[in-house]
Amino acid sequence: MTKRIATLRALAAWTVPACALAACADEATVTSVAIEEWTAEPEFEIGDQLEGDALFGRIHDVRPAADGSRVYVLDTQSLEVTIWTPDGTRIGRAGGRGEGPGEFSDPGPLFLFDDRFQVGDHSRYTTFALEGEVLRTDGFPPGVGLLDRNMDMATQRRSFTFIQDFAMFADGSIGALGLLPWVRDGNVPEEEDPAVPVLRASQDDGAWGIDTLGLLSFTDVYATLDHPEIGEINPVQPWIRPDHFQMDPWNSTVVISRSLRDQPGVLELIEISLAGDTIWTRQVQLPPIPVTEDDVGTAVDEQAPFLGADSSGPSPMLRRAIRASYIIPSHWPATNEIRLMSNGEIWFQPAGHEIPTMWYAVRKGEDDSPIRSVVLPERFRPLDVNATHVWGIRWDELDVQYVAGLRLARAVG
C-alpha cells in the first residue's frame, strides 16, 4: 500500500524552506493577522475531594458536547468514562477495569461525536452510544513485527508505538506515531536526518497494512553532553522543538505543526488527508520572543539537578558543559505543541511568553480569520472547546483534579 508522503523534515541548517512538503508544490505564505483578546471566566466545576460522585484520580480527556448539555470525562485511574451535566450531576458512566466488552485496562484517548463516543485501549477501539452503552469493539494491530536496533530505519518506522495519542478514523483505519523507544530517549541515528513517521494502519482483504502520512522532524531536539561521571547523555534542547501532530478523527485528517527556526515567531500548520495529500498549509506570524541570558541561566539550572548537581547548584564546570551542549537561537520557538479542539480550532501556548498561561487559538484551514488570545487561570489545562466554553483540568494547591468549564467572551475594548 503506497501513498504519497507529506515530508515534514526540517533540515539541520537554519535556512529551512517555507514549505518542506513533498505533496505541496507551492510555498505557503506567512499570514500576519489580527489578534483578538478573549476572556475565560470560571463558570462550571465538577469535583469534590470529600464526598459525592465527582472524585477524579487521573483525568486524561474532557470532551463537552457541542450544545453544552453534557461533559464526558475519561479517568485513567478509575478506568471509566463518566457523563455529567455542566452543573455537576452525573448522568451516566461507561467502562471499568477488565478485558471484556466496554472495559478498559489502559484507556485513552476519548473522542466525542454527535451520535457516539470512542475510547482507545491498547489494541482496540470501543464505540459507545452517547448514554454509555457499548455499540462495538474494533481491534487493530499494535505493530508490525518486532523492533530490533539492527533493523534498517525504513522497517523500524513501520511500527506503532503509542507514546502520543492515536485515533480511529471513520473508515476503521488507525492513526498513530511510529516513535521508537531509543529515538524517544535521544539515541537518534547519525547517518540520516532524524524523523519520526505519522502512520496509518488499514485493512485490505483482511490483512493490515501500514502507510506513512508524514514525517516529524527530530533534528537537533536532543543535545549531546559528556558528563564526567555518567558519560555521554542526551538532554532535551530547551529551544529546539520536534514537529508536533494531532489526529483529527472528526474529519479523518492529521494536523501537523512546526516552528520555523529561520523565521522567528512563525508557526507552520499543515493538514493532511488519509491519502497522504496536503489539504492546506498555513504559516502564522506571532510576535517573536527573544531568548535572553536569564532564559539560558534558568535552562542550565533546571537541567543541573538531573546531572548530579547538589543543593548548592551546579559547579562552574558543569554549568559550562550544559551551556555548551545547547543550541541557543535568537528567539524562542513559536510553540511547544498544539491541541486540536473538536470545534475546529487549534490551541497552543507561545513558548517563552511573559504570561505563562497565555494561549492562542487558530481556525483550521487557509483563512485569515483573527487569532484569538486568552489568558487562562493558573493550574488549568485546556482539553477541548465548544462554542461557549473551554473545558479542561484544574489542579488545586493539593494537586487534586477538577473538571472545569470557563466561559469564553470577546474582551471589551
Coordinates of C-alpha atoms in Angstrom, one line a residue, residues 53-377:
D53 CA -19.6 11.1 42.8
A54 CA -17.2 13.7 41.4
L55 CA -13.9 12.4 42.7
F56 CA -11.3 12.1 39.9
G57 CA -8.0 10.4 40.1
R58 CA -6.1 11.0 36.8
I59 CA -8.1 12.8 34.2
H60 CA -7.0 12.0 30.6
D61 CA -9.6 13.7 28.5
V62 CA -12.5 16.1 28.9
R63 CA -15.0 16.4 26.0
P64 CA -18.0 18.7 26.1
A65 CA -21.0 18.2 23.8
A66 CA -21.3 20.9 21.1
D67 CA -24.5 22.2 22.6
G68 CA -23.0 22.3 26.1
S69 CA -25.6 19.9 27.6
R70 CA -23.1 17.2 28.6
V71 CA -19.5 16.7 29.6
Y72 CA -17.6 13.4 29.1
V73 CA -14.6 12.7 31.3
L74 CA -12.1 9.9 30.9
D75 CA -10.3 9.0 34.1
T76 CA -7.4 6.6 33.7
Q77 CA -7.2 5.8 37.4
S78 CA -10.8 4.6 37.8
L79 CA -10.7 3.3 34.2
E80 CA -14.0 4.7 33.2
V81 CA -15.8 7.5 31.3
T82 CA -18.3 9.5 33.4
I83 CA -21.0 11.6 31.8
W84 CA -22.1 14.9 33.5
T85 CA -24.3 17.9 33.2
P86 CA -22.2 21.1 33.3
D87 CA -23.6 21.8 36.8
G88 CA -22.0 18.6 38.2
T89 CA -24.8 16.0 38.0
R90 CA -23.6 12.6 36.9
I91 CA -26.0 11.1 34.4
G92 CA -24.0 8.1 33.1
R93 CA -20.8 6.1 33.1
A94 CA -19.1 3.6 30.9
G95 CA -16.0 1.3 31.2
G96 CA -14.4 -0.1 34.3
R97 CA -11.4 -2.4 34.8
G98 CA -11.3 -5.5 32.7
E99 CA -10.8 -7.1 29.3
G100 CA -14.4 -7.6 28.4
P101 CA -16.6 -5.6 26.0
G102 CA -16.6 -2.0 27.1
E103 CA -14.0 -2.5 29.8
F104 CA -10.5 -0.9 29.9
S105 CA -7.0 -1.7 31.0
D106 CA -5.2 1.4 29.9
P107 CA -7.7 3.8 28.2
G108 CA -7.0 6.8 26.1
P109 CA -7.8 8.9 24.1
L110 CA -11.5 9.8 24.2
F111 CA -13.3 11.4 21.2
L112 CA -16.9 12.6 21.2
F113 CA -19.1 12.7 18.1
D114 CA -22.6 13.9 17.5
D115 CA -24.0 10.3 18.0
R116 CA -21.3 8.4 19.8
F117 CA -18.1 8.5 21.7
Q118 CA -15.0 6.3 21.2
V119 CA -12.2 5.3 23.6
G120 CA -8.9 3.7 22.6
D121 CA -7.3 1.0 24.8
H122 CA -4.1 -0.8 23.7
S123 CA -5.0 -2.7 20.5
R124 CA -8.7 -1.9 20.3
Y125 CA -11.2 0.9 20.0
T126 CA -14.6 0.8 21.7
T127 CA -17.5 2.8 20.4
F128 CA -20.3 3.7 22.9
A129 CA -23.7 5.3 22.4
L130 CA -23.9 8.8 24.0
E131 CA -25.6 7.3 27.1
G132 CA -22.8 4.8 27.6
E133 CA -24.0 1.5 26.0
V134 CA -21.4 -0.5 24.1
L135 CA -22.0 -0.4 20.4
R136 CA -18.9 -2.3 19.0
T137 CA -15.3 -3.0 19.5
D138 CA -12.7 -2.7 16.7
G139 CA -9.3 -4.4 17.1
F140 CA -6.2 -3.4 15.4
P141 CA -2.5 -4.5 15.3
P142 CA -0.2 -3.0 18.0
G143 CA 2.6 -3.0 15.5
V144 CA 4.2 -4.7 12.5
G145 CA 7.0 -7.1 13.5
L146 CA 9.4 -6.9 16.5
L147 CA 11.6 -3.9 17.0
D148 CA 15.4 -4.5 16.7
R149 CA 18.1 -2.0 16.8
N150 CA 19.8 -3.8 13.8
M151 CA 16.8 -3.3 11.6
D152 CA 17.1 -0.7 8.9
M153 CA 15.2 2.6 9.7
A154 CA 12.6 2.0 7.0
T155 CA 11.5 -1.2 8.7
Q156 CA 11.7 0.3 12.2
R157 CA 9.5 3.2 11.2
R158 CA 6.7 0.9 10.2
S159 CA 5.9 0.1 13.8
F160 CA 3.2 1.6 16.1
T161 CA 4.4 2.9 19.4
F162 CA 1.6 4.7 21.3
I163 CA 3.7 7.3 23.0
Q164 CA 1.3 10.0 21.9
D165 CA -2.4 10.0 21.2
F166 CA -3.8 7.8 18.4
A167 CA -7.2 7.7 16.8
M168 CA -9.6 5.6 14.8
F169 CA -10.9 7.2 11.7
A170 CA -14.4 6.9 10.1
D171 CA -13.2 4.2 7.7
G172 CA -11.9 2.0 10.6
S173 CA -8.2 2.8 9.9
I174 CA -5.9 3.7 12.8
G175 CA -3.5 6.6 13.1
A176 CA -0.6 6.6 15.5
L177 CA 3.0 7.8 15.9
G178 CA 5.9 5.5 15.0
L179 CA 8.2 6.7 17.7
L180 CA 10.9 4.3 18.5
P181 CA 11.9 3.9 22.2
W182 CA 15.6 4.8 21.5
V183 CA 14.7 7.8 19.4
R184 CA 12.4 9.0 22.2
D185 CA 15.4 8.6 24.6
G186 CA 17.6 10.7 22.4
N187 CA 19.5 8.0 20.6
V188 CA 18.9 9.3 17.1
P189 CA 20.8 7.7 14.2
E190 CA 23.5 9.9 12.9
E191 CA 23.6 8.6 9.3
E192 CA 20.3 10.3 8.3
D193 CA 18.0 13.2 9.2
P194 CA 16.1 12.1 12.3
A195 CA 12.4 11.9 11.6
V196 CA 9.5 10.1 13.1
P197 CA 6.6 9.0 11.0
V198 CA 2.9 9.5 11.5
L199 CA 1.4 6.2 10.5
R200 CA -2.0 4.9 9.3
A201 CA -2.9 1.2 9.6
S202 CA -5.8 0.0 7.5
Q203 CA -7.2 -3.4 6.3
D204 CA -7.2 -4.7 2.7
D205 CA -8.9 -8.0 2.3
G206 CA -8.5 -8.8 6.0
A207 CA -4.7 -8.0 6.0
W208 CA -3.4 -4.9 7.8
G209 CA -1.0 -2.6 6.0
I210 CA 0.9 0.5 7.1
D211 CA 1.1 3.8 5.3
T212 CA 3.2 6.8 6.2
L213 CA 1.2 10.1 6.3
G214 CA 4.0 12.4 7.2
L215 CA 7.4 12.7 8.9
L216 CA 8.0 14.7 12.0
S217 CA 11.5 16.2 12.3
F218 CA 13.5 15.4 15.4
T219 CA 16.6 17.2 14.1
D220 CA 18.7 18.8 16.9
V221 CA 16.0 18.1 19.5
Y222 CA 18.5 16.3 21.8
A223 CA 21.8 17.7 23.0
T224 CA 25.0 15.7 23.5
L225 CA 26.7 16.2 26.8
D226 CA 29.8 14.4 28.0
H227 CA 29.3 14.1 31.8
P228 CA 32.5 13.3 33.7
E229 CA 30.7 10.6 35.8
I230 CA 27.6 9.5 33.8
G231 CA 29.2 9.5 30.4
E232 CA 27.5 10.7 27.2
I233 CA 23.9 11.7 27.7
N234 CA 21.3 13.3 25.6
P235 CA 19.3 16.0 27.4
V236 CA 16.4 17.7 25.5
Q237 CA 17.3 21.1 23.9
P238 CA 15.3 23.9 25.7
W239 CA 14.6 25.9 22.5
I240 CA 14.5 23.2 19.8
R241 CA 11.1 21.5 19.5
P242 CA 10.2 18.5 17.4
D243 CA 7.4 18.8 15.0
H244 CA 4.1 18.0 16.6
F245 CA 0.9 16.4 15.4
Q246 CA -2.7 15.8 16.3
M247 CA -5.1 13.3 14.9
D248 CA -8.5 14.7 13.7
P249 CA -11.0 11.8 13.8
W250 CA -13.9 14.2 13.2
N251 CA -12.7 14.9 9.7
S252 CA -10.3 11.9 9.1
T253 CA -7.2 14.0 8.8
V254 CA -3.9 14.8 10.6
V255 CA -2.8 18.3 11.6
I256 CA 1.0 18.8 12.0
S257 CA 2.7 21.9 13.3
R258 CA 6.3 23.1 13.4
S259 CA 8.1 26.3 14.5
L260 CA 10.3 27.6 11.7
R261 CA 13.8 28.2 13.0
D262 CA 14.8 30.8 10.4
Q263 CA 11.6 32.8 10.8
P264 CA 11.2 33.8 14.5
G265 CA 7.6 33.6 15.7
V266 CA 6.3 31.7 12.6
L267 CA 4.2 28.7 13.2
E268 CA 3.5 26.4 10.3
L269 CA 0.3 24.3 10.3
I270 CA -0.4 21.6 7.8
E271 CA -3.5 19.3 7.4
I272 CA -3.0 16.0 5.6
S273 CA -5.7 13.6 4.3
L274 CA -5.6 9.9 4.9
A275 CA -4.4 9.6 1.3
G276 CA -1.3 11.4 2.3
D277 CA -2.2 14.6 0.4
T278 CA -1.8 18.1 1.8
I279 CA -5.2 19.7 2.2
W280 CA -3.9 23.1 3.3
T281 CA -0.8 24.8 4.7
R282 CA -0.8 28.0 6.7
Q283 CA 2.1 29.9 8.3
V284 CA 1.1 32.3 11.1
Q285 CA 3.3 35.1 12.3
L286 CA 3.3 35.6 16.0
P287 CA 5.2 38.2 18.0
P288 CA 8.8 36.9 18.2
I289 CA 10.1 36.3 21.7
P290 CA 13.9 36.7 22.2
V291 CA 15.9 34.2 24.2
T292 CA 17.6 36.2 27.0
E293 CA 20.6 35.4 29.2
D294 CA 18.2 34.9 32.1
D295 CA 16.5 32.2 30.0
V296 CA 19.8 30.5 29.3
G297 CA 20.7 30.6 33.0
T298 CA 17.3 29.2 34.0
A299 CA 17.6 26.3 31.5
V300 CA 21.0 25.4 32.8
D301 CA 19.8 25.4 36.4
E302 CA 16.8 23.3 35.6
Q303 CA 18.9 20.7 33.8
A304 CA 21.7 20.5 36.5
P305 CA 19.8 18.5 39.2
F306 CA 19.3 15.7 36.7
L307 CA 23.1 15.6 36.2
G308 CA 24.1 15.2 39.8
A309 CA 24.3 18.8 41.0
D310 CA 23.9 19.1 44.7
S311 CA 21.7 21.6 46.6
S312 CA 24.4 24.3 46.3
G313 CA 23.8 24.3 42.5
P314 CA 25.9 23.2 39.5
S315 CA 29.6 23.7 39.6
P316 CA 31.1 26.2 37.1
M317 CA 32.5 23.3 35.0
L318 CA 29.1 21.5 34.8
R319 CA 27.3 24.8 34.1
R320 CA 29.7 25.5 31.2
A321 CA 29.3 21.9 29.9
I322 CA 25.5 22.2 29.9
R323 CA 25.5 25.5 28.2
A324 CA 28.0 24.3 25.5
S325 CA 25.7 21.4 24.7
Y326 CA 22.7 23.7 23.9
I327 CA 21.8 25.3 20.6
I328 CA 20.9 28.8 21.7
P329 CA 18.8 30.6 19.0
S330 CA 18.0 34.3 18.9
H331 CA 14.3 33.6 19.6
W332 CA 12.0 31.0 21.3
P333 CA 10.1 28.6 19.0
A334 CA 6.6 29.7 18.2
T335 CA 5.1 27.0 20.4
N336 CA 5.9 23.7 22.1
E337 CA 2.9 21.8 20.8
I338 CA -0.6 22.1 19.6
R339 CA -4.0 20.9 20.9
L340 CA -6.7 20.3 18.2
M341 CA -10.2 21.0 19.6
S342 CA -13.4 19.5 18.4
N343 CA -14.8 22.9 17.4
G344 CA -12.2 23.1 14.6
E345 CA -9.7 25.4 16.5
I346 CA -6.0 24.7 17.1
W347 CA -4.9 25.9 20.5
F348 CA -1.3 26.4 21.5
Q349 CA 0.9 28.3 24.0
P350 CA 3.5 30.7 22.7
A351 CA 6.8 29.4 24.1
G352 CA 8.7 31.8 26.3
H353 CA 5.8 34.2 26.7
E354 CA 6.0 36.5 29.8
I355 CA 2.5 35.3 30.7
P356 CA 2.9 31.5 31.1
T357 CA -0.9 30.9 30.9
M358 CA -1.4 32.7 27.6
W359 CA -3.0 30.6 24.8
Y360 CA -3.7 31.3 21.2
A361 CA -6.4 29.8 19.1
V362 CA -6.3 29.5 15.2
R363 CA -9.1 28.2 13.0
K364 CA -8.3 25.2 10.8
G365 CA -7.9 26.0 7.1
E366 CA -6.4 28.5 4.8
D367 CA -8.1 31.7 6.0
D368 CA -7.1 34.9 7.6
S369 CA -9.6 34.9 10.4
P370 CA -8.2 36.6 13.6
I371 CA -6.3 34.6 16.1
R372 CA -7.9 34.8 19.5
S373 CA -5.7 35.1 22.6
V374 CA -6.9 34.2 26.0
V375 CA -5.1 34.2 29.4
L376 CA -6.3 31.1 31.3
P377 CA -6.1 30.7 35.1

